[in-house]
Amino acid sequence: MSALKLASPAATETRAVGRVSVDKVRALQHMLYRTAKADPGRRFHALWDKVSRRDVLWRGWIAVRANNGASGIDRITLDWIEHEYGADRLVDELATELREGRYRPLPARRVFIPKPGTKEQRPLSIPAVRDRVVQAAVKIVLEPIFEADFADCSFGFRPKRSQHDGLQVLMDESFRGRRWVVETGIANCFSAIPHDGLMQAISERVCDQSVLKLLRAMLRAGVMDAGVVEHSDTGTAQGGVISPLMCNVYLHRLDRAWDTRAFGMLVRFADDLLVMCKSRYQAEAALARLRQLLAELGLSPKEAKTRIVELVEGGEGFDFLGFHHRLVRSRGVTGRRGVVFLARWPSDRAMRRARDRIAELTRRSRLLLPVEEVVKDLNRFLRGWTGYFRYGHSATRFKLIETHARLRLALFIGKKHKRGRGFGWTAMCHSPDGCGLVDLTGTVVAPRANKPWREKPNTGGERRR
């Protein structure tokens, strides 16, 4: 008891200091945002002292630690830094190196991860932990400045914006009569962005030469693949903390050049693009305009993903941000026809990925684990998956996924006891809560046109409709 009493004040003081540090960083971000918003033509020249501040770097460490990523080419892990080297020591060293101009980023480690639903592999570049902390600090300082400029059509990797905000725009615009859809994406976006064009876009708002020099060093650090360091004049490492912000800064040139009245409503989520148009003529003009703007940026559309779709009742739909979208008619009351609206539910690709993940969590190699541990992992995945797809017309597909999860769990229980699926199914039926597997019934929230998809942040919680 005495040890606990002695430790409590120190712990309380540490938490208080942490809160003060976070509050100071947030105050800095608010100040930068307000300043940038008040003067769209202002170029910021005094940012280096803010990037090298210890509290900003500490906030960067917290963000990197929360993301729990892998090690870079130096093989130094987050756990080793936290428990052996010391996070305070790392942050102090980075602050000193930045102030003295001695900091140099290491090349990123190249790994390849499979693209879900395909046999292709996506290259991923993993910077060292120390470099990710510095990138996070730079992002903390630069993001509020550029966030003041970003257009409303951009939704990817932005604070207080999400996929569902963009999905709500699709529903609203469809309800207003935009029934022609241009669907495309940017080919190899993160690896194709030219460094010179990106630095020019950053220089429109930032003229602090120390910060610009640091960003150039990050871009030119290169990637180590099979022991060989490769350098390129294009690309921002996909896997870096600051890469999504750099992508948005460069593609903001496309956003601000877009004319909604002439070409339709643009919705962009990072490198995924979609335009809602009122006619085929406008859709064809929009696609031509997209090609032109991307060519001016040194980019090109994904031809395999590029198409124009007309939304008609009973016709084909399109996939965007994990959902399949299709024009349907609601069930009307007796004697009246229902309302035509843009419905959405998990796409076939999303369903395949969910089934694959459930199969992976219940595979034979996990038979030594307790059933409770497997159910815990299943519930964690199902809650996350349904937490995203619940804002749609997903009840039927939720039932399919729930049934698949129960069948896989029954098979797992049967194999664990060297019996068949019937044994496992019987065990689940006799359990009062189905062995603890989450129930997905009643979790769907159907979105509606011209209505916010969720409550405002200050009201707390999400509203069922």
Coordinates of C-alpha atoms in Angstrom, one line a residue:
M1 CA 0.0 0.0 0.0
S2 CA 2.8 2.4 0.9
A3 CA 4.5 1.9 -2.5
L4 CA 1.2 2.6 -4.3
K5 CA 0.7 5.8 -2.3
L6 CA 4.2 7.0 -3.1
A7 CA 3.8 6.2 -6.8
S8 CA 0.5 7.8 -7.3
P9 CA 1.5 11.5 -7.1
A10 CA 4.4 10.9 -9.6
A11 CA 2.1 9.2 -12.0
T12 CA -0.5 12.0 -11.6
E13 CA 2.2 14.6 -12.3
T14 CA 3.4 12.7 -15.4
R15 CA -0.1 12.6 -16.8
A16 CA -0.6 16.3 -16.0
V17 CA 2.7 17.2 -17.8
G18 CA 1.6 15.2 -20.8
R19 CA -1.7 17.0 -21.0
V20 CA 0.0 20.4 -20.8
S21 CA 2.3 19.3 -23.6
V22 CA -0.5 18.1 -25.8
D23 CA -2.5 21.3 -25.1
K24 CA 0.5 23.5 -26.2
V25 CA 0.8 21.5 -29.4
R26 CA -2.9 21.8 -30.1
A27 CA -2.7 25.5 -29.5
L28 CA 0.2 25.8 -31.9
Q29 CA -1.9 23.9 -34.6
H30 CA -4.9 26.1 -34.0
M31 CA -2.7 29.2 -34.3
L32 CA -1.2 28.0 -37.6
Y33 CA -4.6 27.1 -39.0
R34 CA -6.2 30.4 -38.1
T35 CA -3.3 32.4 -39.5
A36 CA -3.3 30.4 -42.8
K37 CA -7.1 30.7 -43.1
A38 CA -7.1 34.4 -42.5
D39 CA -4.5 35.1 -45.3
P40 CA -4.6 32.6 -48.2
G41 CA -1.6 34.2 -49.8
R42 CA 0.7 34.1 -46.8
R43 CA 4.0 32.1 -46.9
F44 CA 5.3 30.8 -43.6
H45 CA 8.9 31.5 -42.9
A46 CA 9.4 30.6 -39.2
L47 CA 8.5 27.0 -38.8
W48 CA 11.9 25.3 -38.1
D49 CA 11.8 26.2 -34.4
K50 CA 8.4 24.6 -34.2
V51 CA 9.4 21.3 -35.9
S52 CA 12.4 20.9 -33.6
R53 CA 10.4 21.7 -30.4
R54 CA 10.6 18.8 -27.9
D55 CA 6.9 18.8 -27.2
V56 CA 6.1 18.6 -30.9
L57 CA 8.6 15.7 -31.3
W58 CA 7.1 14.0 -28.3
R59 CA 3.6 14.3 -29.8
G60 CA 5.1 12.7 -32.9
W61 CA 6.5 9.8 -30.9
I62 CA 3.1 9.2 -29.3
A63 CA 1.5 9.1 -32.8
V64 CA 4.1 6.7 -34.1
R65 CA 3.9 4.5 -31.0
A66 CA 0.1 4.3 -31.3
N67 CA 0.4 3.2 -34.9
N68 CA 2.6 0.3 -33.8
G69 CA 4.5 -0.1 -37.1
A70 CA 7.5 -2.3 -38.1
S71 CA 11.2 -1.4 -37.9
G72 CA 13.2 0.2 -40.7
I73 CA 16.5 -0.7 -42.2
D74 CA 18.2 -0.2 -38.8
R75 CA 15.9 -3.0 -37.3
I76 CA 15.2 -0.9 -34.3
T77 CA 11.7 -1.6 -33.0
L78 CA 9.3 0.5 -31.1
D79 CA 9.3 -2.0 -28.1
W80 CA 13.1 -1.7 -27.9
I81 CA 13.0 2.0 -27.8
E82 CA 10.3 2.1 -25.3
H83 CA 11.7 -0.5 -22.9
E84 CA 15.4 -0.4 -23.5
Y85 CA 16.7 2.8 -25.1
G86 CA 14.1 5.2 -23.8
A87 CA 11.6 7.3 -25.7
D88 CA 12.7 10.5 -23.8
R89 CA 16.3 9.9 -24.8
L90 CA 15.3 9.4 -28.5
V91 CA 13.2 12.6 -28.5
D92 CA 16.0 14.6 -26.9
E93 CA 18.5 13.3 -29.4
L94 CA 16.3 14.1 -32.3
A95 CA 15.6 17.6 -31.0
T96 CA 19.3 18.2 -30.6
E97 CA 20.2 16.9 -34.1
L98 CA 17.5 19.0 -35.7
R99 CA 18.6 22.2 -33.9
E100 CA 22.2 21.6 -34.8
G101 CA 21.5 20.6 -38.4
R102 CA 23.0 17.1 -38.0
Y103 CA 19.8 15.1 -38.7
R104 CA 19.9 12.9 -41.8
P105 CA 17.0 10.5 -42.7
L106 CA 17.9 6.8 -43.4
P107 CA 16.6 5.1 -46.6
A108 CA 13.3 3.3 -46.1
R109 CA 13.0 -0.5 -46.0
R110 CA 11.1 -1.9 -49.0
V111 CA 8.6 -4.7 -48.4
F112 CA 5.9 -6.1 -50.6
I113 CA 2.4 -6.8 -49.3
P114 CA -0.4 -8.6 -51.2
K115 CA -3.2 -6.5 -52.6
P116 CA -6.5 -7.9 -51.2
G117 CA -8.5 -9.8 -53.8
T118 CA -5.7 -9.9 -56.4
K119 CA -2.4 -11.7 -57.0
E120 CA -0.5 -8.5 -57.3
Q121 CA 1.8 -7.1 -54.6
R122 CA 1.9 -3.5 -53.4
P123 CA 5.4 -2.0 -52.6
L124 CA 5.5 -0.5 -49.1
S125 CA 8.4 1.6 -47.8
I126 CA 9.0 1.6 -44.1
P127 CA 11.2 4.4 -42.6
A128 CA 13.2 3.9 -39.5
V129 CA 11.4 4.7 -36.2
R130 CA 13.4 7.9 -35.6
D131 CA 12.6 9.1 -39.1
R132 CA 8.9 8.4 -38.6
V133 CA 9.0 10.5 -35.4
V134 CA 10.5 13.4 -37.3
Q135 CA 8.0 13.0 -40.1
A136 CA 5.2 13.1 -37.6
A137 CA 6.5 16.3 -36.1
V138 CA 6.7 17.9 -39.6
K139 CA 3.2 16.8 -40.2
I140 CA 1.9 18.3 -37.0
V141 CA 3.3 21.7 -38.0
L142 CA 2.5 21.6 -41.7
E143 CA -0.9 20.0 -41.8
P144 CA -2.9 22.9 -40.2
I145 CA -1.4 25.3 -42.8
F146 CA -2.4 23.2 -45.8
E147 CA -5.7 22.1 -44.2
A148 CA -6.8 25.8 -44.4
D149 CA -6.5 25.6 -48.2
F150 CA -7.8 22.1 -49.0
A151 CA -11.0 21.9 -51.0
D152 CA -14.3 20.4 -49.8
C153 CA -14.1 17.6 -52.5
S154 CA -11.1 16.0 -50.7
F155 CA -11.8 13.5 -48.0
G156 CA -8.8 11.2 -47.7
F157 CA -6.4 11.3 -44.7
R158 CA -7.7 14.6 -43.4
P159 CA -8.6 15.5 -39.8
K160 CA -12.3 15.4 -39.0
R161 CA -13.1 13.9 -42.4
S162 CA -13.7 10.3 -43.3
Q163 CA -14.9 8.0 -46.1
H164 CA -18.5 8.4 -44.9
D165 CA -18.4 12.1 -45.4
G166 CA -17.5 11.5 -49.1
L167 CA -20.2 8.7 -49.4
Q168 CA -22.8 11.1 -48.1
V169 CA -22.0 13.5 -51.0
L170 CA -22.6 10.7 -53.5
M171 CA -26.1 10.1 -52.0
D172 CA -26.9 13.8 -51.9
E173 CA -25.8 14.5 -55.4
S174 CA -27.7 11.4 -56.8
F175 CA -30.8 12.7 -55.1
R176 CA -30.3 16.1 -56.8
G177 CA -30.3 14.4 -60.2
R178 CA -26.6 13.7 -60.9
R179 CA -27.0 10.1 -62.2
W180 CA -23.9 9.8 -64.4
V181 CA -20.8 8.6 -62.7
V182 CA -17.2 8.9 -63.8
E183 CA -15.1 6.4 -61.9
T184 CA -11.3 6.3 -62.0
G185 CA -8.1 6.3 -59.9
I186 CA -4.5 7.6 -60.2
A187 CA -2.0 5.0 -61.4
N188 CA 0.8 4.5 -59.0
C189 CA 0.0 7.8 -57.4
F190 CA 2.5 7.7 -54.4
S191 CA 5.4 6.6 -56.5
A192 CA 4.7 8.8 -59.5
I193 CA 4.4 12.3 -57.8
P194 CA 7.4 14.3 -59.2
H195 CA 9.6 15.8 -56.4
D196 CA 10.1 19.1 -58.2
G197 CA 6.3 19.6 -58.6
L198 CA 5.7 18.6 -55.0
M199 CA 8.3 21.0 -53.6
Q200 CA 6.8 23.7 -55.8
A201 CA 3.4 23.0 -54.3
I202 CA 4.7 23.1 -50.8
S203 CA 6.6 26.3 -51.5
E204 CA 3.4 28.1 -52.2
R205 CA 2.8 28.1 -48.5
V206 CA 6.1 27.4 -46.9
C207 CA 9.3 29.5 -47.5
D208 CA 11.3 28.3 -44.4
Q209 CA 14.4 27.0 -46.1
S210 CA 15.3 24.7 -43.3
V211 CA 11.9 23.0 -43.4
L212 CA 12.1 22.7 -47.2
K213 CA 15.6 21.3 -47.0
L214 CA 14.4 18.7 -44.5
L215 CA 11.5 17.7 -46.8
R216 CA 13.8 17.3 -49.8
A217 CA 16.1 15.1 -47.7
M218 CA 13.1 12.9 -46.8
L219 CA 12.0 12.6 -50.4
R220 CA 15.6 11.8 -51.6
A221 CA 16.4 9.4 -48.8
G222 CA 15.6 6.5 -51.1
V223 CA 14.5 3.0 -50.5
M224 CA 16.6 -0.1 -49.7
D225 CA 15.6 -3.2 -51.6
A226 CA 17.6 -6.4 -51.3
G227 CA 20.5 -4.5 -49.8
V228 CA 20.6 -1.9 -52.6
V229 CA 19.6 1.7 -52.1
E230 CA 17.5 3.1 -54.9
H231 CA 17.0 6.9 -55.4
S232 CA 14.3 8.4 -57.7
D233 CA 13.1 11.8 -58.8
T234 CA 9.5 10.8 -58.2
G235 CA 7.4 9.4 -55.4
T236 CA 6.8 9.8 -51.7
A237 CA 7.3 6.6 -49.8
Q238 CA 3.9 4.8 -49.3
G239 CA 4.2 3.9 -45.7
G240 CA 5.7 7.1 -44.5
V241 CA 3.9 9.2 -41.9
I242 CA 4.0 12.3 -44.0
S243 CA 3.2 10.7 -47.4
P244 CA -0.6 11.1 -47.2
L245 CA -0.3 14.8 -46.5
M246 CA 2.2 15.2 -49.3
C247 CA -0.2 13.4 -51.7
N248 CA -3.0 15.8 -50.7
V249 CA -0.8 18.8 -51.1
Y250 CA 0.1 17.9 -54.6
L251 CA -3.4 16.7 -55.7
H252 CA -4.9 20.0 -54.3
R253 CA -3.8 21.5 -57.6
L254 CA -6.3 19.2 -59.3
D255 CA -9.0 20.0 -56.7
R256 CA -8.7 23.8 -57.1
A257 CA -8.6 23.6 -60.9
W258 CA -11.9 21.7 -61.0
D259 CA -15.0 23.5 -62.2
T260 CA -18.0 21.8 -60.6
R261 CA -20.6 23.8 -62.6
A262 CA -19.0 22.7 -65.9
F263 CA -17.9 19.1 -65.1
G264 CA -19.9 17.9 -62.1
M265 CA -19.3 17.2 -58.5
L266 CA -15.8 15.8 -57.8
V267 CA -15.2 13.4 -54.8
R268 CA -11.6 12.5 -54.1
F269 CA -10.3 10.1 -51.5
A270 CA -6.5 10.3 -51.8
D271 CA -5.9 8.7 -55.3
D272 CA -9.5 7.4 -55.8
L273 CA -11.6 9.8 -57.9
L274 CA -15.3 9.9 -58.7
V275 CA -17.4 12.6 -60.5
M276 CA -21.2 12.9 -60.3
C277 CA -22.6 14.4 -63.5
K278 CA -26.0 15.3 -64.9
S279 CA -25.6 13.9 -68.4
R280 CA -23.5 11.6 -70.5
Y281 CA -22.1 14.7 -72.3
Q282 CA -21.0 16.2 -69.0
A283 CA -19.5 12.9 -67.9
E284 CA -17.4 12.5 -71.0
A285 CA -16.3 16.1 -70.7
A286 CA -15.4 15.4 -67.0
L287 CA -13.3 12.4 -67.9
A288 CA -11.5 14.4 -70.6
R289 CA -10.8 17.2 -68.0
L290 CA -9.5 14.7 -65.5
R291 CA -7.1 13.2 -68.0
Q292 CA -5.9 16.7 -68.9
L293 CA -5.3 17.8 -65.3
L294 CA -3.6 14.6 -64.3
A295 CA -1.3 14.9 -67.4
E296 CA -0.4 18.4 -66.3
L297 CA 0.6 17.0 -62.9
G298 CA 2.7 14.2 -64.5
L299 CA 0.1 11.6 -63.5
S300 CA -2.3 9.3 -65.4
P301 CA -5.5 7.5 -64.6
K302 CA -5.8 3.8 -64.0
E303 CA -7.3 2.7 -67.3
A304 CA -8.6 -0.7 -65.9
K305 CA -10.6 1.2 -63.3
T306 CA -11.8 4.1 -65.5
R307 CA -15.4 4.0 -66.8
I308 CA -18.6 5.9 -67.1
V309 CA -21.7 4.5 -65.4
E310 CA -25.3 5.6 -65.8
L311 CA -27.4 5.1 -62.6
V312 CA -30.8 3.8 -63.5
E313 CA -33.3 1.8 -61.5
G314 CA -32.5 -1.9 -62.0
G315 CA -29.2 -1.0 -63.8
E316 CA -25.6 -1.6 -62.9
G317 CA -23.8 0.2 -60.1
F318 CA -20.3 1.0 -59.1
D319 CA -17.8 0.3 -56.3
F320 CA -16.3 3.1 -54.2
L321 CA -14.6 3.1 -50.8
G322 CA -15.5 -0.5 -50.1
F323 CA -19.2 -0.1 -50.9
H324 CA -21.3 -1.1 -53.9
H325 CA -23.6 1.7 -54.9
R326 CA -26.8 1.1 -56.9
L327 CA -30.0 3.0 -57.7
V328 CA -33.0 1.3 -56.1
R329 CA -36.6 2.2 -55.2
S330 CA -37.8 2.1 -51.6
R331 CA -40.9 0.2 -50.6
G332 CA -43.8 2.6 -50.8
V333 CA -47.0 2.5 -48.7
T334 CA -50.1 1.0 -50.1
G335 CA -51.1 2.7 -53.3
R336 CA -48.0 4.8 -53.6
R337 CA -44.6 4.2 -55.3
G338 CA -41.5 4.4 -53.3
V339 CA -38.7 6.9 -53.6
V340 CA -35.7 6.2 -55.9
F341 CA -32.4 6.6 -54.0
L342 CA -28.8 5.6 -54.1
A343 CA -28.4 2.5 -51.9
R344 CA -25.1 1.1 -50.8
W345 CA -23.9 -2.1 -49.2
P346 CA -20.5 -4.0 -48.8
S347 CA -19.0 -4.7 -52.2
D348 CA -18.3 -8.2 -53.4
R349 CA -14.6 -7.5 -52.9
A350 CA -15.2 -6.4 -49.3
M351 CA -17.2 -9.6 -48.7
R352 CA -14.4 -11.8 -50.0
R353 CA -11.9 -10.0 -47.8
A354 CA -14.1 -10.5 -44.7
R355 CA -14.6 -14.2 -45.4
D356 CA -10.8 -14.6 -46.0
R357 CA -10.1 -12.9 -42.7
I358 CA -12.6 -15.0 -40.8
A359 CA -11.1 -18.1 -42.3
E360 CA -7.6 -17.0 -41.3
L361 CA -8.7 -16.4 -37.7
T362 CA -10.2 -19.9 -37.5
R363 CA -7.6 -21.8 -39.5
R364 CA -6.3 -25.2 -38.4
S365 CA -2.9 -23.9 -37.1
R366 CA -4.8 -22.0 -34.3
L367 CA -6.4 -25.2 -32.8
L368 CA -4.1 -25.0 -29.8
L369 CA -5.6 -21.7 -28.8
P370 CA -8.6 -21.6 -26.4
V371 CA -12.0 -21.1 -28.1
E372 CA -12.4 -18.0 -26.0
E373 CA -9.3 -16.4 -27.6
V374 CA -10.4 -17.2 -31.1
V375 CA -13.9 -15.8 -30.4
K376 CA -12.2 -12.6 -29.0
D377 CA -10.2 -12.2 -32.2
L378 CA -13.3 -12.8 -34.4
N379 CA -15.4 -10.3 -32.4
R380 CA -12.6 -7.7 -32.7
F381 CA -12.6 -8.1 -36.5
L382 CA -16.4 -8.2 -36.8
R383 CA -16.9 -5.1 -34.7
G384 CA -14.4 -3.2 -36.8
W385 CA -15.7 -4.4 -40.1
T386 CA -19.4 -3.7 -39.2
G387 CA -18.4 -0.4 -37.6
Y388 CA -17.5 0.9 -41.0
F389 CA -20.2 -0.8 -43.2
R390 CA -23.0 -0.3 -40.8
Y391 CA -23.7 3.1 -42.4
G392 CA -25.4 1.7 -45.4
H393 CA -28.1 -0.8 -46.4
S394 CA -26.0 -3.7 -45.3
A395 CA -28.4 -5.9 -43.2
T396 CA -28.6 -8.7 -45.8
R397 CA -24.8 -8.9 -46.2
F398 CA -24.2 -8.6 -42.5
K399 CA -26.4 -11.7 -42.0
L400 CA -24.2 -13.6 -44.6
I401 CA -21.0 -12.6 -42.8
E402 CA -22.5 -13.5 -39.4
T403 CA -23.6 -16.9 -40.7
H404 CA -20.2 -17.5 -42.2
A405 CA -18.5 -16.6 -38.9
R406 CA -20.7 -19.0 -37.0
L407 CA -20.1 -21.9 -39.4
R408 CA -16.3 -21.3 -39.3
L409 CA -16.4 -21.2 -35.5
A410 CA -18.5 -24.4 -35.4
L411 CA -16.0 -26.1 -37.7
F412 CA -13.1 -24.9 -35.5
I413 CA -14.7 -26.2 -32.3
G414 CA -15.4 -29.5 -34.0
K415 CA -11.8 -29.9 -35.2
K416 CA -10.5 -28.9 -31.7
H417 CA -12.4 -31.8 -30.2
K418 CA -11.6 -34.1 -33.2
R419 CA -15.2 -34.2 -34.2
G420 CA -17.2 -32.7 -37.1
R421 CA -18.9 -29.4 -37.7
G422 CA -22.1 -30.8 -36.3
F423 CA -20.5 -31.2 -32.9
G424 CA -19.3 -27.6 -32.9
W425 CA -22.7 -26.4 -34.1
T426 CA -24.4 -28.2 -31.3
A427 CA -22.0 -26.8 -28.8
M428 CA -22.8 -23.3 -30.0
C429 CA -26.5 -23.9 -29.9
H430 CA -26.4 -25.1 -26.4
S431 CA -24.3 -22.1 -25.3
P432 CA -26.6 -19.3 -24.0
D433 CA -24.7 -16.6 -26.0
G434 CA -23.4 -18.7 -28.9
C435 CA -20.0 -19.1 -27.4
G436 CA -19.7 -15.3 -27.1
L437 CA -19.7 -14.5 -30.8
V438 CA -21.0 -11.0 -31.5
D439 CA -24.6 -10.6 -32.9
L440 CA -24.7 -8.3 -35.9
T441 CA -28.5 -8.0 -35.9
G442 CA -29.8 -4.5 -35.6
T443 CA -26.5 -2.7 -36.1
V444 CA -27.2 -1.1 -39.5
V445 CA -27.9 2.6 -39.8
A446 CA -29.5 3.5 -43.1
P447 CA -28.2 6.8 -44.4
R448 CA -30.6 9.4 -46.0
A449 CA -30.0 12.1 -48.6
N450 CA -29.5 15.6 -47.3
K451 CA -29.2 14.4 -43.7
P452 CA -25.9 14.2 -41.8
W453 CA -24.7 10.6 -41.6
R454 CA -23.9 11.0 -37.9
E455 CA -24.5 13.4 -35.0
K456 CA -22.2 16.4 -34.7
P457 CA -19.3 15.7 -32.4
N458 CA -20.6 17.8 -29.5
T459 CA -23.9 15.9 -29.3
G460 CA -22.1 12.6 -28.5
G461 CA -22.9 9.2 -30.1
E462 CA -24.3 8.2 -33.4
R463 CA -28.0 8.5 -34.3
R464 CA -30.1 5.7 -35.6
R465 CA -32.4 6.6 -38.5

